[in-house]
XYZ file of N, CA and C in Angstrom:
489
model
N 1.212 -15.247 3.779
C 1.310 -13.827 4.401
C 0.182 -13.887 5.253
N -1.175 -14.236 4.806
C -1.939 -13.709 5.917
C -2.149 -14.563 7.152
N -1.690 -15.752 6.818
C -1.103 -16.637 8.260
C -0.254 -15.958 9.110
N 0.564 -15.780 8.491
C 1.519 -14.474 9.321
C 0.948 -13.392 10.348
N -0.055 -13.222 9.670
C -0.977 -12.184 10.605
C -1.888 -12.575 11.180
N -2.017 -13.814 11.203
C -3.197 -14.412 12.203
C -3.102 -14.274 13.497
N -1.657 -13.877 14.159
C -1.499 -13.941 15.355
C -1.246 -12.589 15.842
N -2.333 -12.077 17.098
C -2.105 -10.834 17.447
C -0.977 -10.385 17.733
N -0.081 -11.078 18.117
C 1.489 -10.554 18.701
C 2.270 -10.504 17.340
N 2.160 -11.295 16.348
C 2.770 -10.768 15.547
C 2.188 -9.501 14.830
N 0.967 -8.961 14.843
C 0.503 -7.933 14.528
C 1.171 -6.635 15.020
N 1.556 -7.128 16.784
C 1.861 -6.147 17.336
C 3.375 -5.582 17.157
N 3.685 -6.716 16.535
C 5.096 -6.922 16.286
C 5.641 -6.177 15.167
N 4.871 -5.991 14.142
C 4.831 -5.276 12.912
C 4.304 -3.957 13.400
N 3.325 -3.667 13.954
C 2.904 -2.016 14.327
C 4.091 -1.310 14.754
N 4.921 -2.416 15.998
C 6.196 -1.632 16.431
C 7.061 -1.567 15.501
N 7.476 -2.501 14.804
C 8.718 -2.273 13.689
C 8.126 -0.937 12.742
N 7.140 -0.950 12.509
C 6.650 -0.244 11.693
C 7.505 1.571 12.154
N 7.317 1.529 13.411
C 7.374 2.858 14.153
C 8.992 2.823 14.379
N 9.570 1.738 14.640
C 11.032 1.963 15.152
C 11.842 0.619 14.687
N 12.719 0.359 14.032
C 14.034 -0.242 13.929
C 14.675 -1.308 15.368
N 14.522 -2.399 15.774
C 14.901 -2.645 17.232
C 15.498 -4.229 16.992
N 16.144 -4.168 18.052
C 16.912 -5.694 18.386
C 15.698 -6.223 18.979
N 15.944 -7.741 18.745
C 15.068 -8.823 19.243
C 14.690 -8.849 20.739
N 15.939 -8.149 21.811
C 15.543 -8.226 23.213
C 14.761 -7.012 23.379
N 15.037 -5.950 22.626
C 14.337 -4.035 22.757
C 12.896 -4.759 22.565
N 12.715 -5.446 21.442
C 10.916 -5.610 20.813
C 10.224 -6.431 21.923
N 11.089 -7.416 22.468
C 10.555 -8.425 23.754
C 10.299 -7.338 24.594
N 11.116 -7.073 25.237
C 10.893 -5.910 26.352
C 9.385 -5.322 26.313
N 9.549 -4.346 24.852
C 8.450 -3.375 24.426
C 7.095 -3.722 24.740
N 6.946 -5.244 24.112
C 5.389 -5.953 24.303
C 5.229 -7.009 25.372
N 6.332 -7.009 26.233
C 5.882 -7.684 27.457
C 5.912 -9.413 27.508
N 6.992 -9.598 26.347
C 7.015 -11.141 25.949
C 8.212 -11.501 26.250
N 8.585 -12.994 26.047
C 10.171 -13.488 26.331
C 10.879 -13.338 25.041
N 12.062 -13.289 25.286
C 12.784 -13.229 23.892
C 12.513 -14.195 23.167
N 12.754 -15.801 23.626
C 12.365 -16.868 22.979
C 10.807 -16.671 22.105
N 10.136 -16.194 22.523
C 8.498 -16.035 21.959
C 8.838 -15.134 20.874
N 9.263 -13.977 21.148
C 9.486 -12.882 20.183
C 10.210 -13.594 19.024
N 11.510 -14.196 19.652
C 11.958 -15.266 18.245
C 11.159 -15.848 17.282
N 10.456 -16.506 18.193
C 9.399 -17.647 17.047
C 8.641 -17.007 16.383
N 7.949 -15.663 16.764
C 7.481 -14.902 16.496
C 7.785 -14.266 14.743
N 8.998 -13.685 15.637
C 9.860 -13.015 14.352
C 10.365 -13.696 13.056
N 10.697 -15.124 13.568
C 11.334 -16.050 12.411
C 10.071 -16.335 11.411
N 8.942 -16.324 11.686
C 7.224 -16.259 10.901
C 7.247 -15.510 10.209
N 7.423 -14.203 10.625
C 7.409 -13.050 9.952
C 8.451 -12.967 8.751
N 9.571 -13.122 9.386
C 10.566 -13.016 8.076
C 10.265 -13.825 7.288
N 9.898 -15.132 7.405
C 9.693 -16.207 6.249
C 8.733 -15.613 5.429
N 7.599 -15.210 5.803
C 6.542 -14.155 5.006
C 7.347 -13.044 4.236
N 8.248 -12.491 4.820
C 8.875 -11.367 3.957
C 8.041 -10.020 4.484
N 7.563 -10.296 5.565
C 6.877 -9.285 6.245
C 8.069 -8.288 7.229
N 8.990 -8.837 7.754
C 10.150 -8.074 8.249
C 11.372 -8.385 7.529
N 12.707 -7.757 7.961
C 13.837 -8.169 7.623
C 14.725 -7.894 8.754
N 15.813 -8.277 8.899
C 16.895 -8.531 9.706
C 18.245 -7.824 8.727
N 18.721 -6.316 9.459
C 20.189 -6.001 9.176
C 20.708 -6.276 10.446
N 22.015 -6.862 9.669
C 23.385 -7.072 10.864
C 24.060 -6.135 10.769
N 24.493 -5.589 11.882
C 25.467 -4.485 12.196
C 26.751 -5.209 13.114
N 27.416 -5.997 12.566
C 28.435 -6.808 13.499
C 27.849 -7.763 14.006
N 27.495 -8.056 15.376
C 26.977 -8.951 15.962
C 25.463 -8.769 16.358
N 25.269 -7.420 15.984
C 23.870 -7.005 16.563
C 22.983 -7.373 15.076
N 21.776 -7.807 15.471
C 20.907 -7.934 14.294
C 19.520 -6.940 14.982
N 19.094 -5.954 14.029
C 18.142 -5.108 14.119
C 16.986 -5.505 13.141
N 15.731 -5.313 13.655
C 14.708 -5.856 13.048
C 13.963 -4.616 12.583
N 13.480 -4.786 11.220
C 12.546 -3.725 10.762
C 11.454 -4.070 9.789
N 10.247 -3.501 9.829
C 9.090 -3.931 8.879
C 9.308 -3.761 7.727
N 8.534 -4.592 6.910
C 8.662 -4.317 5.432
C 7.325 -3.733 4.982
N 7.088 -2.443 5.018
C 5.671 -1.954 4.789
C 5.363 -2.200 3.372
N 6.514 -2.335 2.420
C 6.056 -2.169 1.237
C 5.462 -3.739 0.779
N 5.664 -4.639 1.688
C 5.315 -6.173 1.446
C 3.684 -6.340 2.101
N 3.500 -5.352 3.077
C 2.578 -5.159 3.882
C 1.089 -4.767 2.903
N 1.131 -3.405 2.321
C 0.497 -3.161 1.282
C 0.377 -4.081 0.120
N 1.251 -5.043 -0.435
C 1.076 -5.733 -1.428
C -0.061 -6.415 -1.360
N -0.611 -7.102 0.350
C -1.482 -7.911 0.430
C -3.096 -7.431 -0.238
N -3.038 -6.051 -0.057
C -4.305 -4.869 -0.745
C -4.496 -5.521 -1.901
N -3.716 -5.682 -2.822
C -3.645 -5.882 -4.228
C -4.230 -7.355 -4.535
N -4.208 -8.315 -3.562
C -4.599 -9.269 -3.921
C -6.692 -9.416 -4.007
N -6.723 -8.240 -3.375
C -8.480 -7.916 -3.071
C -8.784 -7.301 -4.248
N -7.802 -6.560 -5.110
C -8.680 -5.853 -6.267
C -9.852 -6.425 -7.252
N -10.502 -5.601 -7.446
C -11.673 -6.401 -8.478
C -10.844 -6.364 -9.982
N -11.017 -7.237 -10.571
C -10.562 -7.443 -11.859
C -11.905 -7.322 -12.773
N -11.622 -6.661 -14.079
C -12.673 -6.538 -14.767
C -11.778 -6.214 -16.152
N -12.589 -6.657 -17.539
C -12.149 -6.436 -18.459
C -13.317 -5.967 -19.725
N -12.524 -4.482 -20.599
C -13.633 -3.826 -21.031
C -12.839 -3.859 -22.441
N -13.884 -3.701 -23.348
C -13.460 -3.837 -24.944
C -13.725 -2.182 -25.373
N -12.941 -1.535 -25.653
C -12.786 0.022 -25.854
C -12.365 0.161 -27.421
N -12.380 1.124 -27.901
C -11.899 1.601 -29.543
C -10.964 2.127 -29.043
N -9.968 2.039 -30.399
C -8.772 2.145 -30.076
C -8.705 3.994 -30.283
N -7.961 4.636 -29.072
C -8.203 6.400 -28.866
C -8.951 6.451 -27.814
N -9.742 5.755 -27.205
C -10.470 6.021 -25.912
C -9.579 6.069 -24.694
N -9.886 6.878 -23.390
C -9.507 7.448 -22.681
C -9.510 6.303 -21.476
N -8.543 6.632 -20.520
C -8.462 5.936 -19.452
C -9.883 6.288 -18.703
N -10.685 7.244 -18.682
C -12.061 7.751 -18.109
C -12.859 6.885 -18.855
N -12.810 6.846 -19.976
C -13.656 6.066 -20.624
C -13.920 4.451 -20.369
N -12.619 3.898 -19.834
C -12.676 2.632 -19.371
C -13.282 2.563 -17.995
N -13.175 3.324 -17.187
C -13.680 3.765 -15.943
C -14.846 3.690 -15.784
N -15.449 4.595 -16.812
C -17.132 4.789 -16.925
C -17.676 3.669 -17.471
N -17.202 2.462 -18.196
C -17.859 1.361 -18.103
C -17.849 0.548 -16.877
N -16.982 0.655 -16.470
C -16.792 -0.419 -15.261
C -17.409 -0.239 -13.829
N -17.702 1.326 -13.638
C -17.984 1.635 -12.211
C -18.659 2.747 -12.122
N -19.640 3.410 -10.979
C -19.823 4.537 -11.011
C -19.085 5.710 -10.590
N -18.734 6.578 -11.612
C -17.550 7.397 -11.627
C -18.243 8.824 -11.523
N -17.425 9.551 -10.324
C -17.861 11.069 -10.215
C -16.259 11.748 -10.392
N -16.614 12.694 -11.031
C -15.425 13.550 -11.445
C -15.596 15.216 -11.353
N -14.725 15.880 -11.131
C -14.937 17.169 -11.109
C -14.122 18.110 -12.147
N -14.271 18.788 -12.706
C -13.663 19.255 -13.792
C -12.852 20.600 -13.792
N -11.192 20.791 -13.761
C -10.480 21.517 -13.397
C -9.790 21.759 -14.501
N -9.845 22.856 -15.248
C -9.203 23.710 -16.685
C -9.904 22.701 -17.613
N -8.892 21.763 -18.029
C -8.958 20.649 -19.200
C -8.993 19.275 -18.547
N -8.553 19.368 -17.146
C -8.827 18.014 -16.627
C -9.646 17.454 -15.980
N -10.324 16.329 -16.029
C -11.344 15.754 -15.459
C -10.605 14.870 -13.933
N -10.890 15.292 -12.861
C -10.262 14.603 -11.613
C -11.196 13.843 -10.773
N -10.784 12.420 -10.668
C -11.678 11.826 -10.184
C -11.944 11.960 -8.780
N -13.082 12.007 -8.440
C -13.402 12.264 -6.909
C -14.511 10.982 -6.111
N -14.805 10.205 -6.824
C -15.613 9.351 -6.297
C -15.650 8.158 -7.178
N -15.472 6.712 -6.754
C -15.791 5.553 -7.773
C -16.638 4.637 -6.678
N -18.186 4.260 -7.302
C -18.778 3.771 -6.679
C -19.082 4.308 -5.275
N -19.346 5.523 -4.992
C -19.930 6.069 -4.092
C -18.311 6.370 -2.997
N -17.387 5.683 -3.075
C -16.168 5.657 -2.347
C -15.385 7.233 -2.638
N -15.586 7.880 -2.026
C -14.779 9.095 -2.267
C -13.075 9.249 -1.788
N -12.671 10.113 -2.367
C -11.106 10.383 -2.232
C -10.413 10.832 -2.970
N -9.049 10.437 -3.036
C -8.159 10.879 -4.061
C -7.592 9.880 -4.720
N -7.453 9.904 -5.936
C -7.208 8.730 -6.855
C -6.302 8.839 -7.800
N -5.208 7.982 -7.840
C -4.097 8.171 -9.126
C -4.613 6.793 -9.946
N -3.507 6.836 -11.222
C -3.909 5.777 -11.986
C -2.416 5.483 -12.722
N -1.953 4.178 -12.946
C -1.008 3.445 -13.623
C -1.566 2.796 -14.846
N -0.459 2.768 -15.861
C -1.084 2.152 -17.204
C -0.071 1.329 -17.181
N 0.290 -0.154 -17.108
C 0.875 -1.192 -17.655
C 2.162 -0.965 -16.298
N 1.770 -0.543 -15.290
C 2.527 -0.269 -13.786
C 3.200 0.891 -14.029
N 2.913 1.653 -14.988
C 3.902 2.801 -15.054
C 2.718 4.204 -14.605
N 3.270 5.006 -13.514
C 2.488 5.868 -13.283
C 1.977 6.965 -14.176
N 0.838 7.267 -14.238
C 0.647 8.301 -15.475
C 0.572 9.582 -15.006
N 1.466 10.397 -15.996
C 1.490 11.867 -15.755
C 0.353 12.875 -16.260
N -0.651 12.453 -16.967
C -1.433 13.044 -17.849
C -2.760 12.715 -16.914
N -3.797 13.920 -17.329
C -5.224 13.617 -16.421
C -5.822 12.568 -17.451
N -6.870 11.568 -16.714
C -7.145 10.152 -17.284
C -8.060 10.580 -18.505
N -8.907 11.879 -18.729
C -9.477 12.189 -19.853
C -8.613 12.156 -20.922
N -7.298 12.474 -20.884
C -6.345 12.969 -21.935
C -5.448 11.409 -22.213
N -5.353 10.777 -21.541
C -4.470 9.464 -21.399
C -5.178 8.470 -22.588
N -5.055 8.486 -23.910
C -5.654 7.091 -24.701
C -4.798 6.054 -24.667
N -5.713 4.815 -24.646
C -5.200 3.598 -24.520
C -4.704 3.078 -26.084
N -3.646 2.800 -26.159
C -3.096 2.071 -27.367
C -3.552 0.855 -27.660
N -3.111 -0.239 -26.462
C -2.684 -1.513 -27.103
C -3.967 -2.115 -26.066
N -3.626 -3.366 -25.453
C -4.344 -4.205 -24.259
C -3.108 -3.788 -23.493
N -3.852 -2.248 -22.674
C -3.291 -1.830 -21.656
C -4.085 -2.537 -20.322
N -3.249 -2.580 -19.314
C -3.656 -2.787 -17.951
C -3.726 -1.501 -17.013
N -5.010 -1.203 -16.561
C -5.056 0.206 -15.912
C -5.156 -0.382 -14.528
N -4.550 0.455 -13.775
C -4.355 0.059 -11.852
C -4.976 1.472 -11.610
N -5.965 1.227 -10.883
C -6.601 2.528 -10.194
C -6.355 2.150 -8.964
N -5.816 3.337 -8.022
C -5.064 3.313 -6.953
C -6.143 4.516 -6.126
N -6.917 4.097 -5.019
C -7.244 5.280 -4.152
C -6.284 5.333 -3.226
N -5.821 6.657 -2.889
C -4.652 6.829 -1.734
C -5.373 7.145 -0.464
N -5.068 6.230 0.782
C -5.304 6.023 1.900
C -4.676 6.737 2.842
N -5.188 7.669 3.334
C -4.258 8.428 4.295
C -3.389 7.839 5.538
N -2.394 7.259 5.237
C -1.833 6.727 6.822
C -0.498 7.338 7.080
N -0.235 7.621 8.113
C 0.819 8.729 8.722
C 1.992 8.145 8.619
N 2.646 8.809 8.008
C 4.178 8.251 8.107
C 4.885 8.743 8.867
N 4.769 10.367 9.254
C 5.447 11.098 10.390
C 4.448 11.945 10.790
N 4.773 12.011 12.074
C 4.094 12.955 12.819
C 5.218 13.918 13.374
N 4.965 15.014 12.669
C 5.851 16.216 13.358
C 5.221 17.303 14.397
N 5.969 17.493 15.685
C 5.639 18.366 16.365
C 6.201 19.556 16.590
N 5.905 20.598 16.381
C 6.296 21.598 15.792
C 6.525 22.573 17.324
N 7.497 23.220 18.157
C 7.411 23.861 18.988
C 8.149 25.322 18.646
N 7.341 26.491 18.707
C 7.763 27.806 18.395
C 8.550 28.369 19.797
N 9.647 28.780 19.317
C 10.746 29.293 20.560
C 10.014 30.517 20.939
C-alpha cells in the first residue's frame, strides 16, 4: 500500500477521488495528464485496494476507498502488554503504559491528553466501541484495548447562504 502511495501523481489521484467520483477521462483532464498515464496509476491504486471502480453500463466510475487509507495508520500504532488484576479499569491499563491527563465530569474521567498529545479520544475493547467511561469499564479477560485519537478531517464543507 505504501508503494502505491510513493508517487505524487497517485496521491493526487486519491485526493481528487476523495472529493468526487470520476470517470478515468475526467480524472486525467482534472490532473492534466493523459488517459493512458492515469489508467496506469489507477491500476496500481486498484491493486493496492485504495480505489474502486463502479460500473454503470459501459461507463466506469472511480472512487477512493477512504477506509483503506486510514488502515495504514494502524500499522504504526504502538503495541504494549500490561498485567492487571481482574476488575481493573481501562483507565488503569492506560496509566500503566503512558502519561495520561484526564478531566472529571460527573462520575466519568474524560481522557484529554496522552503522552502530551491533546485531543479527543475514544476506545474499543476487543474491536468493539465502548459505550461507558473508561474508568468504569472493567477488564475481564485477556482483552485488547484500542485507543484512538480523533483527528479532525473535513468530510463535508457546507456553505450556508441566508435568504
